[in-house]
Structures are given as C-alpha cells and as structure tokens.
XYZ file of C-alpha atoms in Angstrom:
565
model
C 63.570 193.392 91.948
C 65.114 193.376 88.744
C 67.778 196.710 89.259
C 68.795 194.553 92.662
C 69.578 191.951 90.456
C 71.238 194.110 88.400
C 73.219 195.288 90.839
C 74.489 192.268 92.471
C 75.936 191.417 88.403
C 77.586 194.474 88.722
C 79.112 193.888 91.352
C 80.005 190.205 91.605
C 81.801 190.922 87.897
C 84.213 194.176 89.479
C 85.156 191.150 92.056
C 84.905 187.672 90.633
C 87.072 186.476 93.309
C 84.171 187.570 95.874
C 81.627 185.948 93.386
C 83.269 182.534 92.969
C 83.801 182.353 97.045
C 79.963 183.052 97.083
C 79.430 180.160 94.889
C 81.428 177.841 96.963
C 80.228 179.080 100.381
C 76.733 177.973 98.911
C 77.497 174.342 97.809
C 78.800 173.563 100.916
C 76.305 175.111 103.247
C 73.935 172.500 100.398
C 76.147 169.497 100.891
C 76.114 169.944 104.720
C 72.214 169.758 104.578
C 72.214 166.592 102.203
C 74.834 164.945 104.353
C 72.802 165.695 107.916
C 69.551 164.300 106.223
C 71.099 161.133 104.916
C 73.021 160.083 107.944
C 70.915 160.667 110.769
C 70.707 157.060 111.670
C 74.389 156.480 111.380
C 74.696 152.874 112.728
C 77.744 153.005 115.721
C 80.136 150.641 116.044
C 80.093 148.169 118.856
C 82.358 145.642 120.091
C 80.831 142.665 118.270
C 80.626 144.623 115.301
C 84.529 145.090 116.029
C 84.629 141.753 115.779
C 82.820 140.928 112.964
C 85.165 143.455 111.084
C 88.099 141.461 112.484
C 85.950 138.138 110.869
C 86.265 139.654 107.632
C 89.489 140.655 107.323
C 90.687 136.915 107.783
C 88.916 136.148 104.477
C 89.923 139.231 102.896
C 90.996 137.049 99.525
C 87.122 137.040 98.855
C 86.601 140.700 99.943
C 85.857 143.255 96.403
C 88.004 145.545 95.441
C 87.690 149.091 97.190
C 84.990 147.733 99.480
C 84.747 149.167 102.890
C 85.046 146.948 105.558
C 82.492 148.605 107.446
C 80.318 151.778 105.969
C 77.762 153.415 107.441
C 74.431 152.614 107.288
C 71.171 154.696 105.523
C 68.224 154.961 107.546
C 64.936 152.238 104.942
C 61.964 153.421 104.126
C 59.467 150.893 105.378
C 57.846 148.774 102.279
C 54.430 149.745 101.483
C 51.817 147.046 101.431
C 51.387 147.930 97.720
C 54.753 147.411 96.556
C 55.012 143.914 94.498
C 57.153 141.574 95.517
C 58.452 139.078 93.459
C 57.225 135.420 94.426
C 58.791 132.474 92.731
C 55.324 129.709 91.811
C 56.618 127.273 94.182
C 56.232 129.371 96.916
C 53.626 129.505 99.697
C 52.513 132.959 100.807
C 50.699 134.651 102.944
C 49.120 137.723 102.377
C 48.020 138.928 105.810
C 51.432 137.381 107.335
C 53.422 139.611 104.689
C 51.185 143.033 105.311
C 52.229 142.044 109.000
C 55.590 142.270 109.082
C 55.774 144.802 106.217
C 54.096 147.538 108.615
C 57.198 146.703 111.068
C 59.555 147.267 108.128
C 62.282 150.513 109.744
C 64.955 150.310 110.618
C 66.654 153.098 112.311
C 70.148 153.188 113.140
C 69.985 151.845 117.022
C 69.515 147.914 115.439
C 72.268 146.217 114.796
C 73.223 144.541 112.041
C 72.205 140.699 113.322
C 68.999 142.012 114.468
C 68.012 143.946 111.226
C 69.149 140.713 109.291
C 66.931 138.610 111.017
C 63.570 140.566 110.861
C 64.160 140.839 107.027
C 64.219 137.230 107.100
C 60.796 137.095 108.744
C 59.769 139.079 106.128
C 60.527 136.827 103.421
C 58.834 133.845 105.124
C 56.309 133.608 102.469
C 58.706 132.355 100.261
C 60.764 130.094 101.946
C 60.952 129.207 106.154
C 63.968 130.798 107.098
C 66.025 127.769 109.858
C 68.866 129.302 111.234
C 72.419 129.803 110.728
C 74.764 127.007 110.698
C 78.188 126.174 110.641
C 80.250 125.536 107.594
C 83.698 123.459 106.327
C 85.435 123.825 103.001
C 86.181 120.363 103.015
C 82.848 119.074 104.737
C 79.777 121.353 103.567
C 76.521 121.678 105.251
C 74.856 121.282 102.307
C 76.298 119.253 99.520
C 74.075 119.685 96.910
C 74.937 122.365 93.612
C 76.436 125.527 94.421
C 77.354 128.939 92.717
C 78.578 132.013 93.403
C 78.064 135.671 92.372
C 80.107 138.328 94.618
C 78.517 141.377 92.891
C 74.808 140.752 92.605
C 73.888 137.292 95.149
C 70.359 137.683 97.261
C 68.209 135.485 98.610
C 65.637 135.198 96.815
C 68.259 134.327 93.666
C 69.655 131.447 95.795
C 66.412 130.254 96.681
C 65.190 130.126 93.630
C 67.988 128.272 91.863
C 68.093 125.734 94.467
C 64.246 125.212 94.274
C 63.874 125.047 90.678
C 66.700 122.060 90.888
C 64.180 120.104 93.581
C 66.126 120.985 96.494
C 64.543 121.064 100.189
C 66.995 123.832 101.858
C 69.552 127.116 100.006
C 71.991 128.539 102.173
C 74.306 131.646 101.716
C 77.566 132.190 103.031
C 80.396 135.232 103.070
C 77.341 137.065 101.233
C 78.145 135.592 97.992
C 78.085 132.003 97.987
C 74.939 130.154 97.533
C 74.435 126.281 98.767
C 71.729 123.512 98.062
C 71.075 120.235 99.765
C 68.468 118.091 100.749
C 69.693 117.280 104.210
C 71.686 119.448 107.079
C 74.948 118.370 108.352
C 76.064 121.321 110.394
C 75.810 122.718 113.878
C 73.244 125.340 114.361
C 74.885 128.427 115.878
C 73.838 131.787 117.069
C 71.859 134.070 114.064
C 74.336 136.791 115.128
C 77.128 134.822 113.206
C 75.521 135.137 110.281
C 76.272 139.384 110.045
C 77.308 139.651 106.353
C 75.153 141.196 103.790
C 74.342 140.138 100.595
C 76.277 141.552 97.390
C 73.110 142.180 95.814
C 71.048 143.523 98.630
C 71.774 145.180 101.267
C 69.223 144.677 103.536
C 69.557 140.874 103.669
C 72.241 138.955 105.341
C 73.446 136.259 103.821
C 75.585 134.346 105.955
C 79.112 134.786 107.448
C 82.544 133.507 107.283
C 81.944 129.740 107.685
C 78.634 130.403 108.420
C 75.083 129.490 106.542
C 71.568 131.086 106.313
C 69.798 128.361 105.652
C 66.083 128.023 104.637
C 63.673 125.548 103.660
C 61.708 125.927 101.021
C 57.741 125.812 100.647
C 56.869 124.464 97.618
C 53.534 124.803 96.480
C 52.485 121.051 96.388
C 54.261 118.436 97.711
C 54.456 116.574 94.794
C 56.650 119.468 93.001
C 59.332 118.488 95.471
C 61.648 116.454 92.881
C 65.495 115.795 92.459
C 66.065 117.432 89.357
C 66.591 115.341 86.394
C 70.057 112.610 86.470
C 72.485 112.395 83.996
C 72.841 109.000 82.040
C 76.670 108.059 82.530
C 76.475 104.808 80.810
C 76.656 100.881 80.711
C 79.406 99.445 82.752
C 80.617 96.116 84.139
C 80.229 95.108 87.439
C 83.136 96.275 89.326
C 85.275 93.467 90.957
C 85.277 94.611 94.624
C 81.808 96.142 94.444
C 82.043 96.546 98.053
C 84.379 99.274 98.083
C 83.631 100.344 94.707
C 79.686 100.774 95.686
C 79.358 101.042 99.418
C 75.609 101.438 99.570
C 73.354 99.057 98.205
C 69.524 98.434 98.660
C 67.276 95.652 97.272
C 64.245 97.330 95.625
C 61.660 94.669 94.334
C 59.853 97.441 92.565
C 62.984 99.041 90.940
C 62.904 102.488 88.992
C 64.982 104.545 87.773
C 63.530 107.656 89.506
C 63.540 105.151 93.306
C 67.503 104.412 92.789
C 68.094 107.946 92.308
C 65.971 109.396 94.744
C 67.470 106.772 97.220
C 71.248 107.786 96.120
C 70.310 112.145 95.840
C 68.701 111.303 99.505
C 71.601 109.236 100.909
C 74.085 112.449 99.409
C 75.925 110.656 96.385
C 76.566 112.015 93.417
C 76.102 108.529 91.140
C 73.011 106.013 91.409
C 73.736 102.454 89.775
C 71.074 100.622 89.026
C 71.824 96.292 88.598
C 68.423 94.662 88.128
C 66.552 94.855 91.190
C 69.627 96.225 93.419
C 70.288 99.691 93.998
C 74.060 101.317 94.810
C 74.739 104.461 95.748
C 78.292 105.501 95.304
C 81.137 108.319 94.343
C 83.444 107.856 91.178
C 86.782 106.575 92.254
C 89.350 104.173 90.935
C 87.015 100.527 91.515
C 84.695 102.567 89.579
C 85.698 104.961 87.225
C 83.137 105.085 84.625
C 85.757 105.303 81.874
C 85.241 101.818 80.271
C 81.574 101.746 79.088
C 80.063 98.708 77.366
C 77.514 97.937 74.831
C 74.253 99.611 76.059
C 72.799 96.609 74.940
C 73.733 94.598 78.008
C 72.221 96.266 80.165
C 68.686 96.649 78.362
C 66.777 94.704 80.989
C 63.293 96.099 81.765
C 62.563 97.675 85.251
C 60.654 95.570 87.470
C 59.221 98.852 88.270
C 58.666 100.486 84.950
C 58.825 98.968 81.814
C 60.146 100.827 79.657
C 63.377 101.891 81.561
C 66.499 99.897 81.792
C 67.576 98.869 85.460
C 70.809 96.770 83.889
C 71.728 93.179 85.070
C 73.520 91.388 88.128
C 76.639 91.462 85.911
C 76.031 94.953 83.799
C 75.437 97.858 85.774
C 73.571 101.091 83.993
C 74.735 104.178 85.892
C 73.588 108.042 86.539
C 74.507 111.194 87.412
C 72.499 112.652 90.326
C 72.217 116.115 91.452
C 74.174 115.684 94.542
C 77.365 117.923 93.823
C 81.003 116.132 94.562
C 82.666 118.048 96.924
C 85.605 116.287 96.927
C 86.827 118.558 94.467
C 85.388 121.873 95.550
C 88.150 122.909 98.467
C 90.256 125.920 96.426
C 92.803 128.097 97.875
C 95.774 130.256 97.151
C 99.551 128.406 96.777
C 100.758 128.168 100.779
C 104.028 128.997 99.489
C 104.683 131.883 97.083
C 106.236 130.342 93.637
C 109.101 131.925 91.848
C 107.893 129.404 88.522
C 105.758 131.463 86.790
C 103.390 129.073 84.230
C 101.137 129.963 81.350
C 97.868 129.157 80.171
C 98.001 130.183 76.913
C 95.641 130.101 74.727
C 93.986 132.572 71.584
C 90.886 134.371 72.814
C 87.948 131.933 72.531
C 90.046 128.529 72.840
C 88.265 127.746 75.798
C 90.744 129.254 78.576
C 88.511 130.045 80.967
C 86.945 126.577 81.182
C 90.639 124.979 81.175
C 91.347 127.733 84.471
C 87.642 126.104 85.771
C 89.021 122.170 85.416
C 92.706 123.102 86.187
C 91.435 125.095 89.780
C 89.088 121.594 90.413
C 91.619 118.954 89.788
C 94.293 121.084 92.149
C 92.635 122.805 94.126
C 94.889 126.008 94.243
C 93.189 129.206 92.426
C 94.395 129.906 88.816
C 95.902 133.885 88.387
C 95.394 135.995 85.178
C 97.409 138.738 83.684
C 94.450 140.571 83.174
C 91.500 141.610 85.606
C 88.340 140.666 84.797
C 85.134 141.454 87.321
C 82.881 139.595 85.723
C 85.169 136.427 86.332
C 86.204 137.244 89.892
C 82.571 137.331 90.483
C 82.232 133.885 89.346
C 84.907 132.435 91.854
C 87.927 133.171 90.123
C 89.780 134.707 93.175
C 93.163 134.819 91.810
C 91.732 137.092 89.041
C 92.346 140.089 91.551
C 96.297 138.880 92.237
C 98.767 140.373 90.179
C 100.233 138.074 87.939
C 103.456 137.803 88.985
C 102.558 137.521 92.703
C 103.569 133.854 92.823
C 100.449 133.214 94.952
C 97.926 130.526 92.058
C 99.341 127.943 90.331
C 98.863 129.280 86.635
C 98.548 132.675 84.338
C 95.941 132.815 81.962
C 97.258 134.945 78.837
C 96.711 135.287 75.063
C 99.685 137.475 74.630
C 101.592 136.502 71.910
C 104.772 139.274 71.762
C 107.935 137.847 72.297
C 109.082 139.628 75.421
C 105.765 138.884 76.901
C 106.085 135.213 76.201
C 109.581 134.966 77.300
C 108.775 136.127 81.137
C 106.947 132.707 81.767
C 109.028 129.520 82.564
C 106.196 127.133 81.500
C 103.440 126.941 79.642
C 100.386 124.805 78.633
C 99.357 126.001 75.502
C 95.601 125.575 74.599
C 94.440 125.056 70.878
C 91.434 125.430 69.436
C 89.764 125.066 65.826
C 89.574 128.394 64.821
C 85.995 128.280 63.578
C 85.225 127.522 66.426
C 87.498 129.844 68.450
C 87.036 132.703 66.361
C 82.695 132.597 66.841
C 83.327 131.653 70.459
C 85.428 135.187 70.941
C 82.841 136.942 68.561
C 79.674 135.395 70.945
C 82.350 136.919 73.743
C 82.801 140.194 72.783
C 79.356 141.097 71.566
C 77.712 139.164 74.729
C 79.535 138.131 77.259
C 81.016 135.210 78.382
C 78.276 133.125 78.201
C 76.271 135.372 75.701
C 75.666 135.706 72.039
C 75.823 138.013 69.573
C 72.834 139.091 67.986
C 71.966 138.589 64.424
C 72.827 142.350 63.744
C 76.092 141.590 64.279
C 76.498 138.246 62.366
C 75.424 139.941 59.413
C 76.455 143.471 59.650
C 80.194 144.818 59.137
C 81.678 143.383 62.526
C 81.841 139.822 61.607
C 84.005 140.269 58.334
C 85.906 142.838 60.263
C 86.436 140.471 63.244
C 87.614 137.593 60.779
C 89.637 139.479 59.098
C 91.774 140.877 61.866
C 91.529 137.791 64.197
C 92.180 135.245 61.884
C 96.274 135.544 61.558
C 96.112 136.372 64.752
C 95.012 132.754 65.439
C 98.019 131.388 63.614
C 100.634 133.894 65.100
C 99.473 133.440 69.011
C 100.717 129.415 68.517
C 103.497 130.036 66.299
C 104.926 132.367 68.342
C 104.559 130.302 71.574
C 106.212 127.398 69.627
C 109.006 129.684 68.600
C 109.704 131.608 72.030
C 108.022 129.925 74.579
C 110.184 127.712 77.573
C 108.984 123.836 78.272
C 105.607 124.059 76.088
C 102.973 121.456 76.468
C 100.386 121.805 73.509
C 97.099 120.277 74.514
C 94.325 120.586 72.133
C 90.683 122.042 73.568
C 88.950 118.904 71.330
C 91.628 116.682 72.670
C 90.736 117.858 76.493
C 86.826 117.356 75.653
C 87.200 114.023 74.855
C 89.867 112.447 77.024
C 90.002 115.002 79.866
C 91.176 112.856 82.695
C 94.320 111.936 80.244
C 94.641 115.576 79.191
C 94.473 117.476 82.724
C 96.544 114.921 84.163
C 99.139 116.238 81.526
C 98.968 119.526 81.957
C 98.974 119.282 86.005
C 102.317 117.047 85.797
C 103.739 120.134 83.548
C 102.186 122.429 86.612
C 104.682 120.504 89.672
C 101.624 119.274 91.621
C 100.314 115.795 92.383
C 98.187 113.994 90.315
C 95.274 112.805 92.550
C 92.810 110.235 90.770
C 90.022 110.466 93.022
C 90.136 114.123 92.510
C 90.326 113.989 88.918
C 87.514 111.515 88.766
C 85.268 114.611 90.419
C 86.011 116.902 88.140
C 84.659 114.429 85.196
C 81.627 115.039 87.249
C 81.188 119.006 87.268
C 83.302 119.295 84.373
C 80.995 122.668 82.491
C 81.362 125.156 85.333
C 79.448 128.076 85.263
C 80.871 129.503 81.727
C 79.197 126.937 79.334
C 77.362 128.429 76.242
C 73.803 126.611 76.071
C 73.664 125.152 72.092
C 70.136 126.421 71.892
C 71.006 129.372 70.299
C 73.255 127.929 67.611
C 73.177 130.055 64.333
C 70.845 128.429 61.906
C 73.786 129.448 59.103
C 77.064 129.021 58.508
C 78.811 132.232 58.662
C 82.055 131.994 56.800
C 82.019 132.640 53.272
C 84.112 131.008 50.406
C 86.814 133.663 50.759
C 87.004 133.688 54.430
C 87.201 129.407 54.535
C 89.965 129.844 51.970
C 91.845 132.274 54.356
C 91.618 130.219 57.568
C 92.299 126.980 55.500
C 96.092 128.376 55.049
C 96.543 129.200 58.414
C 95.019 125.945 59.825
C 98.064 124.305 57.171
C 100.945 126.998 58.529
C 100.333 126.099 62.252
C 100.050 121.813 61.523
C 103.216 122.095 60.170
C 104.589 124.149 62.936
C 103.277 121.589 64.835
C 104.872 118.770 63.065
C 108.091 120.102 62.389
C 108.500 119.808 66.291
C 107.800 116.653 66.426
C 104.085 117.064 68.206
C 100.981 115.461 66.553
C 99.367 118.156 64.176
C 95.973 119.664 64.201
C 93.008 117.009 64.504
C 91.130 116.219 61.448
C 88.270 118.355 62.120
C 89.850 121.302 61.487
C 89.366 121.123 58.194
C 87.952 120.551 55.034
C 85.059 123.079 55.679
C-alpha cells in the first residue's frame, strides 16, 4: 500500500497540472452529493405562490436587503417528543395534544407553503389558540393595542409573549415582522392562505402577510392573570368646557376605581381613562383636551367610592391616565409621494438623542426619516428609510453627525440637536460598548476606554455644533432637554423648518408614545460619577466655547444644567 502511495506522489508532482484537476474533479463530484441530499424536497412553484411573490414585491420597501423573494425550501426533521419547548407560565398546555401533533411534524416538499404554516400553528396550540388570519389597514388596525417590530429575528412565540405579559387577549403578526396586540378584533377574517409569509426569526412559522394578521388568543393560566397592564398617571386637569366632544364616552360607576375606569376605557379601545368622582370617560388626547395644563393634584384628591385610598377627582377636576391601548392615529408612516430635491439634516453629536428625535419626527409626520449611514440594527426596528440612500429625496430628513465642512454644506436645512455632553458623551459610550439600548459594563467604565473615549470625543462635542453654526444653511438649534420638556412646542418647530403641516391632533399622539423602542431603562444607572476633576475641567471650557457660539448668533445659550458639575 504504501509504494502505491508513493507512486501516485511521484507522479502527481512530474504533472501538478493533472494533480490540481484531480483535486477539483473531487470537490465537485462532493458538492454534487451535498447539493442532491439537501434539496430533494425542493418546494415547486405554483401559480398562487406566483402570486404571493407578486404580493411581496408591492411592499418591497419592507423587504431585507439581499433577500430572495422566493428560495427554496429544506426538507424538517420532525420534532422529537423529547425536545423542550419553551412555554411562557401563562400558558395552557397539553402534553398528549403536543406529542400528537409533534409525531405529524414533516414536511416534505409537495405542501405548500399555507398548508405547512398552518399545521405549525396547530402545533403551538398549547400556548396560545391560534384564530385565523385577518385583514389589516395602516390607518385602521385590527388590533390597536402596543405594537413592535423586529424584521431580523420576529416569531411567534416572541409576539405572544410580549403581548401576554402586557394583559392582552389576542397577538397578531403581519409581513413576518410586525407584531400586534389588542383586546378586541376589528377585521374581516379571510382565507389562512393569505397569511403565506414567514417569520424573520423562524422559518417554519408564518406570520402573516401583506395586510394580513395571524392572530391568536391567548390561554392564560388563570383567568384572573388576564389584566390590562398597569396605566400611566397623566395628571390633574380641569374639566374641559365641551366635555362632550372633548370626552365622548362616559359611564356612571357608583362603585368607582381606578382599575374599573381603566378597564372600561382599555376595553372600549382608548388610549386615556378620566376618572371625575363617580363618572367615568373614555377618550383620545386632542385639542378640548390636551393634557398640557395640569392643576394642583390637590383638587382632585377625592377618595374613590370604590377604593379608598385612590383618587377618582371631582365633577369639576378630572384626574386622568394613560391606558395601554396604543394611539394609532399617529402610527400610519410612509415614504415622501413626491421625491424632494431639499435635502434636510438632523444633526446632532453621537449620543444627543438622534435616533429618538428620527422616532418623534417619523410620528408627528408620518413620512419615514433617511440616514446617511446604514444601520441594520435600526432598519430592524422600523426605520425603513435607513436602507434609502441619502440623497434619494424619498424621507423627509437625514440623520448625520458629520461635522466637515463640505459634508455640511450639501444639506439645505438643518435641525440641529444639542445635548449636555455628560450626558451625550456616556449615552455614545453605553452605545458603542452595548448597543443602542445597552450598557457598558463596569470593565469598561473603569478600564482605559473611558479616559480614551473622553478624551477624543470631548472637542469633538464642541466642533460638531460650531461647525454647523459656522457652515450650515437655515439652522434651527433645538436643545434634546428643551425637546424633553416642551416637546409639542419643540417638534412643532422643527416640522415647520421640515415644509410639512403641523397637525395638533397628531402631535398630541405622539405625547402619548413618545419613548419608542430605543429608551435606555435607568435601572442600570452607574452608582458613580465617572468624570474626574481633570476631565470636568476639560468639558467645562467647551460647554463655555459653544454658549457663546450660541449667543453671539443671537440664539439662547446652553441651559443651566450644563454646568457647574
């Protein structure tokens, strides 16, 4: 054996060429095997699957990057009864059911997609009671509850448990990305076969279709777990002076609670419960009622008839809350019809809150907001004009944090966001060490990146707005504290510099959702403060340079808390 080896060295190194087309020869005859194996239940294309193609091209603004519109599909291994599933405590299941329908788990490549979709969905009966697919309207949802949406990594199991741990009854998905939660239907129920898109973040799920909703309804483990989610308090206010179109649902509750009125107003689908002694109204925030003038708390401390030791306000003071019923008046977002030659800035220095502004700015007009960078992580999140080049003309405003004069000088407008750079430069840190809603872990707070970062960000929080005040065409400076605490005021500003119209009612729902998805939680606040003595003394100048930038312009300078630290 071993002087046949021998020989075939021999020879394969007189002729390498001969050797080399050996080698090839051999991974091919490999990758033909490999290729047989793992398509032998190619799925064929039929005419409705034609059509479904044809479906998704008309949305193809929400379609990923480099994603097939049709690929073929792998023959599944059926689950084995062993295999843990994960099962969410509100859940009912079903043992026997589930080791049922797990023996009928393959699916070859003779089912079609609708078919295949809808057996997995019997399959995950023991969590939730799958219902049907519905129809769906931008402008009139199914279910108009709290949404989100994740176009890399949504299943169903993810949307049913975020709408069940809120105290919703149904979750539906839609385009196989979008996830819905309500507590009633108001939709058509159409054919399952309309609801042929996968999920992002499994493929063996579907998860709606364009305009189209898998809805379930979810088994919670005791009736009594079947809650609302908590309300927001919104305030004392005074009664409005047409109450009839400022409240349009009212009911007299002689045994008035605060958990009854909102109950009554999350069942009834409005987003605000006001409570006025024994009277309940259920209403949206509009201009008879904008919640912008609050009053002393005090005059509306009247005991519930129903509790005693909540407030339920007066005839004449009405207390008000927040309910989990999302406003959807404000939810409808969509490229510019017409392609703009006005190219307008967001501006802002990393960490000055930019991608929240994009969030409010996309709300109150409801056109998509374009970036001149990419980022996934943010076109996952909704952001659809993150994927548009930024000079494409099609979304209403660039998000930058250039600060070079040539770059700068291409935009014909610009709303220029400013932060206190304490706060901006930990916010970018948190950023850049976890994510956009991450932290940074102690290793890096008190290792060598934080001085580092400091040290090199730090100017570069003075240049960005001095060099925006110096080159930058029609700037409006809005201040990220400013747009906290006057934000109907502040937006309405910075859509005015934008060319659109200013509509209250819409502005008056984004007051409502105003966080988005990209709010830090302050639970993880650092316990310290990390800037030393030298580093306060640094970013003490700059804070000085840019309020007298700011002055020397005529504009208001940097708010008091900037400084002293």
């Amino acid at each position: 054996m071993a002087k046949i080896i021998a020989k075939f060295q021999r020879y394969f190194r007189r002729k390498p060429v001969r050797f080399f087309t050996f080698i090839i020869l051999y991974l091919t005859a490999g990758s033909v095997v490999f290729l047989h194996a793992s398509f032998e239940g190619e799925h064929i294309v039929s005419d409705s699957d034609k059509s479904l193609v044809d479906g998704i091209s008309e949305r193809g603004d929400l379609q990923e990057p480099g994603t097939p519109q049709l690929s073929r599909v792998f023959k599944e291994a059926p689950e084995s009864p062993s295999t843990p599933r994960r099962y969410g405590p509100w859940f009912k299941t079903s043992g026997k059911e589930s080791l049922e329908r797990t023996k009928q788990g393959d699916f070859g490549g003779t089912w079609n997609r609708a078919l295949k979709g809808r057996t997995m969905r019997e399959q995950e009966e023991g969590r939730a009671k799958y219902i049907g697919c519905y129809m769906d309207d931008t402008r009139q949802r199914a279910l108009r509850g709290v949404s989100f949406f994740d176009y890399k990594k949504m299943t169903v199991f993810r949307c049913q448990d975020n709408c069940a741990e809120r105290g919703y009854m149904y979750a539906g998905l839609e385009f196989g990305a979008e996830c819905y939660c309500g507590h009633k239907i108001k939709a058509l129920n159409v054919s399952d076969s309309e609801c042929n898109m996968e999920c992002k973040g499994e493929k063996s799920n579907m998860c709606g279709g364009v305009n189209r909703l898998s809805i379930y309804r979810l088994e919670l483990t005791q009736e009594s777990a079947r809650r609302y989610g908590s309300a927001i308090f919104r305030g004392c206010f005074r009664r409005p002076d047409n109450i009839s179109l400022a409240l349009p649902v009212s009911s007299i509750m002689l045994n008035m609670s605060v958990d009854k009125c909102v109950d009554l107003c999350t069942e009834k689908e409005y987003p605000l419960a006001v409570l006025a002694g024994t009277v309940c109204h259920c209403a949206f925030p509009t201009t008879y009622f904008t919640l912008h003038e609050r009053e002393d708390e005090q005059l509306c401390a009247q005991k519930c008839t129903g509790e005693e030791f909540e407030s339920c306000g007066t005839p004449d003071y009405f207390i008000a809350y927040q309910t989990q019923v999302q406003d959807n008046r404000c939810m409808d977002r969509r490229f510019l019809p017409n392609r703009t030659k006005q190219l307008n800035a967001l501006a802002s220095f990393p960490g000055a809150g930019n991608t929240w502004a994009r969030h409010l700015i996309e709300l109150a007009t409801g056109f998509y907001t374009g970036s001149y960078y990419f980022d996934g992580s943010l076109y996952n999140k909704g952001f659809k004009g993150e994927r548009d080049h930024w000079r494409n003309g099609r979304t209403v405003c660039i998000k930058t944090h250039e600060s070079g004069r040539k770059e700068i000088e291409a935009f014909d407008a610009a709303v220029l966001l400013i932060r206190n750079p304490y706060k901006a430069l930990m916010a970018e840190f948190n950023r850049k060490y976890g994510g956009h809603i991450g932290f940074a872990s102690q290793a890096h707070w008190k290792g060598k990146e934080w001085p580092e970062f400091v040290s090199n960000y730090a100017p570069w929080w003075a240049t960005h707005t001095l060099d925006w005040l110096k080159y930058g065409k029609n700037v409006l400076v809005v201040h990220f504290e400013d747009l906290k605490q006057d934000l109907f005021f502040q937006l309405k500003r910075m859509i005015n510099l934008l060319g659109l119209p200013v509509l209250a009612d819409r502005l008056l729902c984004v007051e409502g959702q105003k966080d988005g998805n990209f709010k830090r939680s302050g639970l993880r606040k650092l316990e310290y403060d990390p800037y030393t003595a030298d580093m306060r003394k640094m970013i003490s100048n700059y804070i000085r340079t840019v309020d007298a930038a700011l002055k020397l312009r005529n504009l208001s300078g940097v708010p008091e808390d900037y400084y002293p630290r």
